[in-house]
Coordinates of N, CA and C in Angstrom, one line a residue:
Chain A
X86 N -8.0 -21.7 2.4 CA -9.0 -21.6 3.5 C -10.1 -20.6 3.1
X87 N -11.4 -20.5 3.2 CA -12.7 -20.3 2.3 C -12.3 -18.7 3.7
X88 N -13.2 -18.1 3.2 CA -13.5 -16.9 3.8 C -14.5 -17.1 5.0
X89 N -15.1 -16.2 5.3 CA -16.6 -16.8 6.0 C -17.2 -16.0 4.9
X90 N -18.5 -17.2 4.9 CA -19.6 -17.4 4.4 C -20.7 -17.1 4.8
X91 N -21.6 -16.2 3.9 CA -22.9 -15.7 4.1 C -23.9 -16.2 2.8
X92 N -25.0 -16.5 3.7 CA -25.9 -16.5 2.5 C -27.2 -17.0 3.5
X93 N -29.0 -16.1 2.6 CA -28.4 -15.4 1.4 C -28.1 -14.6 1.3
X94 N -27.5 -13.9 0.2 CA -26.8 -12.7 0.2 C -27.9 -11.2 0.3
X95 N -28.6 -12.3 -0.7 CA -30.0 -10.9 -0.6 C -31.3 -11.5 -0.3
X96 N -31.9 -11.2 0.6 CA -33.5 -11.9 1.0 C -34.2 -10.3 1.3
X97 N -35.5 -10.9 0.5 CA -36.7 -9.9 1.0 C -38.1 -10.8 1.3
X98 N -38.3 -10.4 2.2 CA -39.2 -10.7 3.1 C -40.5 -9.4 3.1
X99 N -42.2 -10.2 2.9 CA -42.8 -9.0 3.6 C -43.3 -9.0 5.0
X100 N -43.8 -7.3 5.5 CA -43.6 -7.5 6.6 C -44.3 -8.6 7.8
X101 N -43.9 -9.3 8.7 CA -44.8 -10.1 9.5 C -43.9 -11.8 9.0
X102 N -43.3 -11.6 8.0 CA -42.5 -12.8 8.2 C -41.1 -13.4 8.7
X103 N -40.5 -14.5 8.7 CA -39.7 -14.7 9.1 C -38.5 -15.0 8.4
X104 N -37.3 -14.2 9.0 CA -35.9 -13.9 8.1 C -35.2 -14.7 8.6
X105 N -34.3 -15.8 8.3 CA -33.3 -16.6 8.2 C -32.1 -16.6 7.9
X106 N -30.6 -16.0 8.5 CA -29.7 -15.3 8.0 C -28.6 -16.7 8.3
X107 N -27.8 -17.5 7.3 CA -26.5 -17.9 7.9 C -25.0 -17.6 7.9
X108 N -24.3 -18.0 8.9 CA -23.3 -17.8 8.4 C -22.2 -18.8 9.0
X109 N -21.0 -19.0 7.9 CA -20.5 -20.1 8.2 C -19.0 -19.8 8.2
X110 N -18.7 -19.9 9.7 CA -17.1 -19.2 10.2 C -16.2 -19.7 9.4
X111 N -14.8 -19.4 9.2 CA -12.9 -19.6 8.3 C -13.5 -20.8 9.4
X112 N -12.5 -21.8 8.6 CA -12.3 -22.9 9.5 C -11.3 -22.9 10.4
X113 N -11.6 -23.6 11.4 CA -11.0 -23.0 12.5 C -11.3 -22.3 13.5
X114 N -12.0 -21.4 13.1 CA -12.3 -20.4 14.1 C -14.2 -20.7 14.7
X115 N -14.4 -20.2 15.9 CA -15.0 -21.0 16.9 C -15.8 -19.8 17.3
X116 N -15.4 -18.3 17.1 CA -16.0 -17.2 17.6 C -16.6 -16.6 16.3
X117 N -18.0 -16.4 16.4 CA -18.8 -15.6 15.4 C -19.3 -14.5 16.5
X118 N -19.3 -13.4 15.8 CA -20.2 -12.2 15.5 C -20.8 -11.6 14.4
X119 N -22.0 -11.2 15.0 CA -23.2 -10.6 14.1 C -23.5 -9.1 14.7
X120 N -23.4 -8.6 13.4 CA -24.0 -7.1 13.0 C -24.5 -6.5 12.3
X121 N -25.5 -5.4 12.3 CA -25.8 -4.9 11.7 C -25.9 -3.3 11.4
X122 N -26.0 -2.8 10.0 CA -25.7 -2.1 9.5 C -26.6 -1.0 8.6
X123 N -27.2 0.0 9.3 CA -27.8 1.2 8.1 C -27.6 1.6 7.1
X124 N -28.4 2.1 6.2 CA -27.8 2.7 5.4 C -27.0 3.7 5.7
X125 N -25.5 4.4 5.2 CA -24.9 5.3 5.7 C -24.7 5.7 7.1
X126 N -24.2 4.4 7.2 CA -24.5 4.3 9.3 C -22.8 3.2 9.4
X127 N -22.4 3.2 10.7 CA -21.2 1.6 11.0 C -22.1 0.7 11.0
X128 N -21.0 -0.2 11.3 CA -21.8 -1.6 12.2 C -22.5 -1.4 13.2
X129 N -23.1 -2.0 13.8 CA -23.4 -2.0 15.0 C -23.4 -3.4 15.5
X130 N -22.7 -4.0 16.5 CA -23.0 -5.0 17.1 C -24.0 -5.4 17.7
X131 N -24.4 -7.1 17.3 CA -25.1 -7.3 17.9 C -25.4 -8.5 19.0
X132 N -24.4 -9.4 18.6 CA -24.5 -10.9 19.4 C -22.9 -11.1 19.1
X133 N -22.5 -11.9 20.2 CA -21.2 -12.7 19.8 C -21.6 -14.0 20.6
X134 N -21.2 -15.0 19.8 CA -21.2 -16.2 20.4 C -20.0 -17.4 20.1
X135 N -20.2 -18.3 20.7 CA -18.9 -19.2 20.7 C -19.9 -20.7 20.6
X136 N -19.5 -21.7 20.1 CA -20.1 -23.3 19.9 C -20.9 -23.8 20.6
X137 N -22.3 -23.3 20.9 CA -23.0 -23.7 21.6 C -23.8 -22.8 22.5
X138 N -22.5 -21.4 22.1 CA -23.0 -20.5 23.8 C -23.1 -19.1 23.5
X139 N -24.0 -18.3 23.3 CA -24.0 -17.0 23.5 C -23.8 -16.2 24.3
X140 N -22.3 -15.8 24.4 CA -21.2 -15.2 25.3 C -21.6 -13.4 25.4
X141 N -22.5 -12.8 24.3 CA -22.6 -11.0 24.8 C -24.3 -11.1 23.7
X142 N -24.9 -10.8 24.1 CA -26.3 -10.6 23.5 C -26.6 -9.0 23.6
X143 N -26.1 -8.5 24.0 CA -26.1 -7.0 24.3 C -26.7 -5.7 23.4
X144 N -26.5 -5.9 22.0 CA -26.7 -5.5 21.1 C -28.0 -6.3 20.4
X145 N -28.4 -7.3 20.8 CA -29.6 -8.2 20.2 C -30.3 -7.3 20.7
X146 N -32.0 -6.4 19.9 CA -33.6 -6.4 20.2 C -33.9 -7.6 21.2
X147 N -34.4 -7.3 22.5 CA -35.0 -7.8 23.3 C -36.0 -8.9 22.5
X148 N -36.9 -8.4 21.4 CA -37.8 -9.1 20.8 C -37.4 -9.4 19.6
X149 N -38.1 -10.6 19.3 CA -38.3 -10.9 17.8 C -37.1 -11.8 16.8
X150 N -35.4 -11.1 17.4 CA -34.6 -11.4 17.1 C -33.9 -12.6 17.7
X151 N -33.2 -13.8 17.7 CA -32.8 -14.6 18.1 C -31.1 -15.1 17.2
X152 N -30.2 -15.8 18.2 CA -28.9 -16.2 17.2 C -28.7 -17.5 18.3
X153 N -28.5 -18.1 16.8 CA -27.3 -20.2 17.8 C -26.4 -20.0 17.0
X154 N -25.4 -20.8 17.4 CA -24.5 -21.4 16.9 C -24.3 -22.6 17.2
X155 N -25.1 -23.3 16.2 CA -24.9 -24.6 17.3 C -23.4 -25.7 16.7
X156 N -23.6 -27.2 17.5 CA -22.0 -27.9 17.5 C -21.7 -28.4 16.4
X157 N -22.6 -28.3 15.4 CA -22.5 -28.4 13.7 C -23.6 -27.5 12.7
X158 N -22.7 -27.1 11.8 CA -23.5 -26.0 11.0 C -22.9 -24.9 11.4
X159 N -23.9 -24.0 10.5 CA -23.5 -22.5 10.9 C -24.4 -22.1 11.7
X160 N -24.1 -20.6 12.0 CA -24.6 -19.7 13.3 C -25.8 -19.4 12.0
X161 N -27.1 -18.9 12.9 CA -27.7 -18.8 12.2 C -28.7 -17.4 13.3
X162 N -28.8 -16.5 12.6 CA -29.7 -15.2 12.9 C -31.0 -15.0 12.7
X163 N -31.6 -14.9 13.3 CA -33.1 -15.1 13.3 C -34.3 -14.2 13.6
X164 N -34.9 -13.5 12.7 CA -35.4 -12.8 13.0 C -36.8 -12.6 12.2
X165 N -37.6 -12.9 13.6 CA -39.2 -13.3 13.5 C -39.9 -11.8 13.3
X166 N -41.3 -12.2 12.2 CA -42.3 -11.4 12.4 C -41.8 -9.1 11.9
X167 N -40.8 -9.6 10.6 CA -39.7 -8.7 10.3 C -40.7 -7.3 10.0
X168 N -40.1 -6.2 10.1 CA -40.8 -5.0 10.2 C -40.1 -4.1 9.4
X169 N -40.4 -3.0 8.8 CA -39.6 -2.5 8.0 C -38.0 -2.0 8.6
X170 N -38.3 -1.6 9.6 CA -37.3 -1.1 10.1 C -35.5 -2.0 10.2
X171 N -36.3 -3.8 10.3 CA -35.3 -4.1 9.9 C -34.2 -4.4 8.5
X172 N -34.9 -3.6 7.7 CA -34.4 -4.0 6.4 C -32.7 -3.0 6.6
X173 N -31.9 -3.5 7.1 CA -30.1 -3.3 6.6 C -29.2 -4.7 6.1
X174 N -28.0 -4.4 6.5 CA -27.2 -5.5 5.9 C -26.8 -6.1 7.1
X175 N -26.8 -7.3 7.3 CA -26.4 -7.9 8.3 C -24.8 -8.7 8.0
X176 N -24.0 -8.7 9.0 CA -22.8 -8.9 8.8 C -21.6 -10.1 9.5
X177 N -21.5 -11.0 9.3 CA -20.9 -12.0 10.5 C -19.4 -12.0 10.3
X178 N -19.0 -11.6 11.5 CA -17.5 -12.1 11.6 C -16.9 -13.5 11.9
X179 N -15.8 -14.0 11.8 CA -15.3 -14.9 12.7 C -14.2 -14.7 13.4
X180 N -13.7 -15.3 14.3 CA -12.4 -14.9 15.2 C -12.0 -16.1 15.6
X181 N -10.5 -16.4 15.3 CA -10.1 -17.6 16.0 C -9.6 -17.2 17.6
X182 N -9.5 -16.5 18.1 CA -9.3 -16.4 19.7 C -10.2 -15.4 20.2
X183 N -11.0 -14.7 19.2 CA -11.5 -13.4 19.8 C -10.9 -12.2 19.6
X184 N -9.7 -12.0 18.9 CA -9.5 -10.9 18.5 C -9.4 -9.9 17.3
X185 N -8.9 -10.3 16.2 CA -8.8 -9.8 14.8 C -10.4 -10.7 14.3
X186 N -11.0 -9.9 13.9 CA -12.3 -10.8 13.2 C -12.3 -10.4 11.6
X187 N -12.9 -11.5 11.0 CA -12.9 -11.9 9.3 C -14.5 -11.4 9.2
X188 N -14.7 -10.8 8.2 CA -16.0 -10.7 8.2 C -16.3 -11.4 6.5
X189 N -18.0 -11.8 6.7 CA -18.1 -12.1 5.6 C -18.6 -11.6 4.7
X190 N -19.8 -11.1 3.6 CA -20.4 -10.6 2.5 C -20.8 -9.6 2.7
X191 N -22.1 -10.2 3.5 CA -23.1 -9.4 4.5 C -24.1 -10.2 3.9
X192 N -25.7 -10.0 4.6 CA -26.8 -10.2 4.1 C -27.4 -9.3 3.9
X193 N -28.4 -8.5 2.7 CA -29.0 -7.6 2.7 C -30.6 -7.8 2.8
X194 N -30.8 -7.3 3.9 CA -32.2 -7.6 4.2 C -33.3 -6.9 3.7
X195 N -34.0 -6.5 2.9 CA -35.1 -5.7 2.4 C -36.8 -6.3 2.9
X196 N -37.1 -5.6 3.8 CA -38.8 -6.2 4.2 C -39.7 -4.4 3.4
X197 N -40.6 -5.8 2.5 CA -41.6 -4.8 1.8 C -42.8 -5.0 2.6
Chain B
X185 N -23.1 5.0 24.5 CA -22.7 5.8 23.1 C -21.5 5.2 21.9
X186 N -21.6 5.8 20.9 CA -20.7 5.2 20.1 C -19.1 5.8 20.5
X187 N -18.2 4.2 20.3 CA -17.2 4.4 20.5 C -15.9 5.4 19.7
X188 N -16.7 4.8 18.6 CA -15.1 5.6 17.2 C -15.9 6.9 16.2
X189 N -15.1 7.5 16.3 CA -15.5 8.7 15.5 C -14.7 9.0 14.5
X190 N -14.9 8.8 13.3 CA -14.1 9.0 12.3 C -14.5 10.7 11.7
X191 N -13.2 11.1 11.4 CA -12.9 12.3 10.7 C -11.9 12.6 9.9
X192 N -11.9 13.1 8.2 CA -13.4 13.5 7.9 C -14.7 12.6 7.6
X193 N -16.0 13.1 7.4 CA -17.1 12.2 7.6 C -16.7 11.7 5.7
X194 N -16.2 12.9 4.4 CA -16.1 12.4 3.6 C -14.8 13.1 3.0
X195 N -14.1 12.2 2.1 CA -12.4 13.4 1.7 C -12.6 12.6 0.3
X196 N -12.8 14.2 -0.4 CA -12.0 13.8 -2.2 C -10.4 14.0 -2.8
X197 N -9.9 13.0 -3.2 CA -8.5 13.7 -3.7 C -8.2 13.6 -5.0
X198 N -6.9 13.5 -5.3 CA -6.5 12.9 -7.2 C -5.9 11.8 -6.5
X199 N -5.8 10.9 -7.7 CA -4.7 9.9 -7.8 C -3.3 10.4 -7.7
X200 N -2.5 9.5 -6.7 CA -1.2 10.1 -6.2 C -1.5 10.7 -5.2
X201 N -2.2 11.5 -4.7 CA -2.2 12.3 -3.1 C -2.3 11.2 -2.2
X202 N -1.9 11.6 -0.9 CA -2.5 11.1 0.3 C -3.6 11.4 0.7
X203 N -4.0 10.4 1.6 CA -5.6 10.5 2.2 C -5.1 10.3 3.7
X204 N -5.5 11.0 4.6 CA -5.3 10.9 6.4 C -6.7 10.7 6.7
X205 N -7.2 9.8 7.4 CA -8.5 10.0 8.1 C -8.2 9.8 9.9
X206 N -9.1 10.4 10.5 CA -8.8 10.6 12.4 C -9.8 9.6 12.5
X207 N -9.6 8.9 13.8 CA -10.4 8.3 14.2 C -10.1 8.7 16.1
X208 N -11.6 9.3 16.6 CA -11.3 9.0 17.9 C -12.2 8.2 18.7
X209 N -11.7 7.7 19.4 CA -12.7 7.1 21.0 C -12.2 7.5 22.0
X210 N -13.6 6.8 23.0 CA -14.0 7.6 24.4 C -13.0 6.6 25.5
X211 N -13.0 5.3 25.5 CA -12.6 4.6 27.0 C -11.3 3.8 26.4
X212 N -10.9 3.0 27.3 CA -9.3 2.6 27.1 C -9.8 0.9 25.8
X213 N -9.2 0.7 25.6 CA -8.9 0.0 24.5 C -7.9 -1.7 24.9
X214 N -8.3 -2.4 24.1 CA -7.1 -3.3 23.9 C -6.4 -3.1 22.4
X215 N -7.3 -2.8 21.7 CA -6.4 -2.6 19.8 C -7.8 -1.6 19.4
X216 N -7.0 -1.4 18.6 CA -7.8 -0.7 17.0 C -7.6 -0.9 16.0
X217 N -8.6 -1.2 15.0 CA -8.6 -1.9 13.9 C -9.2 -1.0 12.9
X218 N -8.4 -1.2 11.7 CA -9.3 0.1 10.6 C -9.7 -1.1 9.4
X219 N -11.3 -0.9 9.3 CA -11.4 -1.6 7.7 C -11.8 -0.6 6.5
X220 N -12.0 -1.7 5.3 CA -12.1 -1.0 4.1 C -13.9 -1.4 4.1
X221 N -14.7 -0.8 3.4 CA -15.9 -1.2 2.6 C -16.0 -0.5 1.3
X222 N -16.0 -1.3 0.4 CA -16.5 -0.8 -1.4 C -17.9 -0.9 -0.8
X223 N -18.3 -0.3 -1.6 CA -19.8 0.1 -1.6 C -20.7 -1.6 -1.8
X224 N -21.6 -1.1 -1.1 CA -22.4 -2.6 -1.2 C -21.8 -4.1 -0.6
X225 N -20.8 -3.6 -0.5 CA -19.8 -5.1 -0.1 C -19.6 -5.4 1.3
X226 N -19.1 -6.5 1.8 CA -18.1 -6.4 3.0 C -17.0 -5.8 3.3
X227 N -16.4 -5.9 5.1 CA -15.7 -5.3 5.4 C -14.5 -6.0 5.3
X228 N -13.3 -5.5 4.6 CA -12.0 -6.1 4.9 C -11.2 -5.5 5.5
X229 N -10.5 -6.7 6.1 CA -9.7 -5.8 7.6 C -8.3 -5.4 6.7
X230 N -8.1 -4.3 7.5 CA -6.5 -3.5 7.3 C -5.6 -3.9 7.3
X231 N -5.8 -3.0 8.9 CA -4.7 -3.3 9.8 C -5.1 -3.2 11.6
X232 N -4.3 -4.0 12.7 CA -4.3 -3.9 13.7 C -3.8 -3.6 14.1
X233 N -3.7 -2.5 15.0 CA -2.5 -1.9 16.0 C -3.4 -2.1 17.4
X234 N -2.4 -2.8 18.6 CA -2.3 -3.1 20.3 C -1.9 -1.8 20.9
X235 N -2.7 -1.5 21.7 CA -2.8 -0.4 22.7 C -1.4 -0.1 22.8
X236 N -0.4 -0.8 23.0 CA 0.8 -0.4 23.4 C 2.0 0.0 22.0
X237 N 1.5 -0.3 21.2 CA 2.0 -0.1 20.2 C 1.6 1.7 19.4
X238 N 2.6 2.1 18.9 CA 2.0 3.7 18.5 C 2.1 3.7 17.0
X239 N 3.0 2.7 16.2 CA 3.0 3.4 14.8 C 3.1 1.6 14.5
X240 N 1.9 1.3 13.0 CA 2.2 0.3 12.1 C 2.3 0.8 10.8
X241 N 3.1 -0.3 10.1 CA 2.5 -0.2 8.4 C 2.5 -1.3 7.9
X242 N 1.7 -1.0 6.7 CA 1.5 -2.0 6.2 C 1.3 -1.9 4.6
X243 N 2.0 -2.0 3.9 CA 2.2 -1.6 2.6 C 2.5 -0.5 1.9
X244 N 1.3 0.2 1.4 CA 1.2 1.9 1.9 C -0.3 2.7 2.6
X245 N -0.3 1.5 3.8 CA -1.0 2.1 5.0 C 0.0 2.2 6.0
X246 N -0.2 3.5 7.0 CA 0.5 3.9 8.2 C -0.4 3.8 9.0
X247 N -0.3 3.5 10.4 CA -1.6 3.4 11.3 C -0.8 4.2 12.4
X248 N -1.5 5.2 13.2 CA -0.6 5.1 14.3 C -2.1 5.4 15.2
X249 N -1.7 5.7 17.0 CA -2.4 5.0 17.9 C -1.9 6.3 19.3
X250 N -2.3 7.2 19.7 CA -1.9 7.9 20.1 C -3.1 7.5 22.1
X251 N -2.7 7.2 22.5 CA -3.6 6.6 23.8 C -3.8 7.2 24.6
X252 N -3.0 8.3 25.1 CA -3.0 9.5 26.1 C -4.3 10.7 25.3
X253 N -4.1 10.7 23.9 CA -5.4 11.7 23.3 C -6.6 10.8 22.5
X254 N -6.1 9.3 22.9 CA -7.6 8.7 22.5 C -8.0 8.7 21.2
X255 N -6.7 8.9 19.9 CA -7.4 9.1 18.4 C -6.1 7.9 18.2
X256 N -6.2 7.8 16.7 CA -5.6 6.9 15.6 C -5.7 7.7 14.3
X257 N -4.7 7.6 13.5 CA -4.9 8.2 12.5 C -4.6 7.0 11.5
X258 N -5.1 7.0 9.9 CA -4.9 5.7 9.3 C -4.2 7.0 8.2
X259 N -3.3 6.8 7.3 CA -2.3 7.2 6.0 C -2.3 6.6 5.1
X260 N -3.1 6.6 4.4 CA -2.9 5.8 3.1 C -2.1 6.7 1.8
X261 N -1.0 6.6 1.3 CA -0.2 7.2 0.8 C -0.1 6.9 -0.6
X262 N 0.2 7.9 -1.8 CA -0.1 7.5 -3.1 C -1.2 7.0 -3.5
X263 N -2.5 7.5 -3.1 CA -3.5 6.8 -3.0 C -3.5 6.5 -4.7
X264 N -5.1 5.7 -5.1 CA -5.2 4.9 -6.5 C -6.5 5.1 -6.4
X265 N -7.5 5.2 -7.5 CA -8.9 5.2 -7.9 C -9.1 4.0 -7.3
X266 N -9.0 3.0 -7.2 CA -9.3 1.7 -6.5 C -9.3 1.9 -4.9
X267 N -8.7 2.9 -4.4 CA -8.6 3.2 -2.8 C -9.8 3.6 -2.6
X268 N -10.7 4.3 -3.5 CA -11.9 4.6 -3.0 C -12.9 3.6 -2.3
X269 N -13.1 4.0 -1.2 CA -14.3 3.3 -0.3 C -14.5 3.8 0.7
X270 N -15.0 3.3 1.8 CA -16.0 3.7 3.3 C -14.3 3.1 4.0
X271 N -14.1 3.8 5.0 CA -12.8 3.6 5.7 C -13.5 3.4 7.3
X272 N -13.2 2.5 8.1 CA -14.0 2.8 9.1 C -12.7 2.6 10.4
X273 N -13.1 3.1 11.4 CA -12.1 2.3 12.8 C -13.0 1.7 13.6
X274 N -12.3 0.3 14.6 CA -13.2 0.0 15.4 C -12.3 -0.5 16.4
X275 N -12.9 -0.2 18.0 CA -12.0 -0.9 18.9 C -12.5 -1.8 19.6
X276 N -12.1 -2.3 20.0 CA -12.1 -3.3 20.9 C -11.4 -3.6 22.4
X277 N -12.5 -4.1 23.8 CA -12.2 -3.7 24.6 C -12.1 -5.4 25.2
X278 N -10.8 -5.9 25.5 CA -11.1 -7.6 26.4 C -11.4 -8.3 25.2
X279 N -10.7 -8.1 23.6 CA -11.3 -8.6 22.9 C -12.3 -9.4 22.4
X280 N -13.6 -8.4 22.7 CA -15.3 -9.0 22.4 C -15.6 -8.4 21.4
X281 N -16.8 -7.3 21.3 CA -17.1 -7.0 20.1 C -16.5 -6.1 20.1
X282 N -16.1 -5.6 18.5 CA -16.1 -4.2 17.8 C -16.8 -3.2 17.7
X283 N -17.0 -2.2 18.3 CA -17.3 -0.9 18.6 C -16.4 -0.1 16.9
X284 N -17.6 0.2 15.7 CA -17.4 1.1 15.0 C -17.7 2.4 14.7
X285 N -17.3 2.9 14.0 CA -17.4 4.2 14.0 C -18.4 4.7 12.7
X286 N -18.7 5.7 12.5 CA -19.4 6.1 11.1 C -18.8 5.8 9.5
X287 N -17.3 5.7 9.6 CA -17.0 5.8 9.1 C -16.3 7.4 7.6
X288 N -15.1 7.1 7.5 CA -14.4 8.1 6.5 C -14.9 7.6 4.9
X289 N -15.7 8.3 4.2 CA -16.3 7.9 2.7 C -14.9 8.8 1.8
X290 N -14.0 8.1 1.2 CA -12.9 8.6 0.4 C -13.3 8.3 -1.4
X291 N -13.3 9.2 -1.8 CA -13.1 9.5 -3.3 C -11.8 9.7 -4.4
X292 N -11.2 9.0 -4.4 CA -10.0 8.9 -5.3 C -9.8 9.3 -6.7
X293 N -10.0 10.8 -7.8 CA -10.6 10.4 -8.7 C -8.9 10.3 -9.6
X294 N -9.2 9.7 -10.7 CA -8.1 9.9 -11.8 C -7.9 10.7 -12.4

């Protein structure tokens, strides 16, 4: 059984364009989370969602940022019009019930 | 506010010592979960210990879970130059997201 999957692993972007992050849950499991991460900082949560449905957006930027998971493929993170500020590592879990979560690589985001 | 506070922020030892790191939080919990990060990498998970549970192990990790004072402590014993990494806790409440902490930065040397 594959891990979860991220890619890409490293994307740079300059500022004003648009970042495209996927990730693709252990099989089986139906709950993704995404997070992000500072340099010398935790995680921070940002979205959890489930097959179709974004269940806590709580930790998503009101602007700019967007996440699906849609009923095939991976979850996919979205983040328009990128600014330096966003450059950390972004991180996707999976969970088959919602509890114990798998995480994957990360993405490392760099906007010059 | 942030939920997990890990302490110390960084611990050096030799190979063969133990490493203790504290972890506390603010509100009640369903579990706590401690991971590993090597530098630049992802997180891999520990171990989990359930609110009602006080002491796990798991190899030579000890976790315990103290709920009335709201900390966890993680034991990694005999440690190894390979033990070195970012140690983090995180909890979880209604199992949704994880609430992490800053993280414990451990140095193992040989």
């Amino acid at each position: 059984n594959a891990g979860v999957m991220q890619n890409p692993r490293h994307l740079v972007r300059r500022r004003g364009q648009e970042a495209r992050l996927r990730c693709s849950p252990m099989k089986g499991h139906s709950h993704v989370y995404w997070y992000r991460q500072l340099p010398e900082e935790g995680l921070k949560f940002m979205v959890y969602l489930q097959k179709e449905n974004i269940i806590d957006e709580s930790g998503m930027p009101k602007e700019r940022f967007s996440a699906e998971f849609p009923k095939e493929g991976p979850s996919i993170l979205r983040i328009q019009q990128v600014v330096r500020g966003d450059s950390a590592a972004y991180f996707c879990a999976s969970s088959p019930k919602g509890n114990e979560q798998y995480f994957g690589p990360g993405t490392r985001l760099t906007v010059t | 506010s942030q939920q997990g506070e890990e302490d110390p922020q960084a611990l050096s030892i030799q190979e063969g010592e133990n490493a203790t790191m504290n972890c506390s939080y603010k509100t009640s919990i369903n579990n706590l979960q401690w991971y590993r990060q090597n530098s630049g990498r992802g997180l891999v998970h520990l171990i989990l210990i359930r609110s009602n549970e006080r002491e796990k192990h798991s190899g030579r990790l000890r976790v315990t879970l103290d709920t009335s004072k709201k900390s966890s402590s993680l034991l990694i014993t005999a440690s190894r130059a390979a033990d070195t990494a970012s140690y983090f806790c995180a909890t979880s409440i209604a199992g949704t997201a994880l609430i992490f902490g800053k993280g414990t930065t451990l140095s193992v040397s040989s």
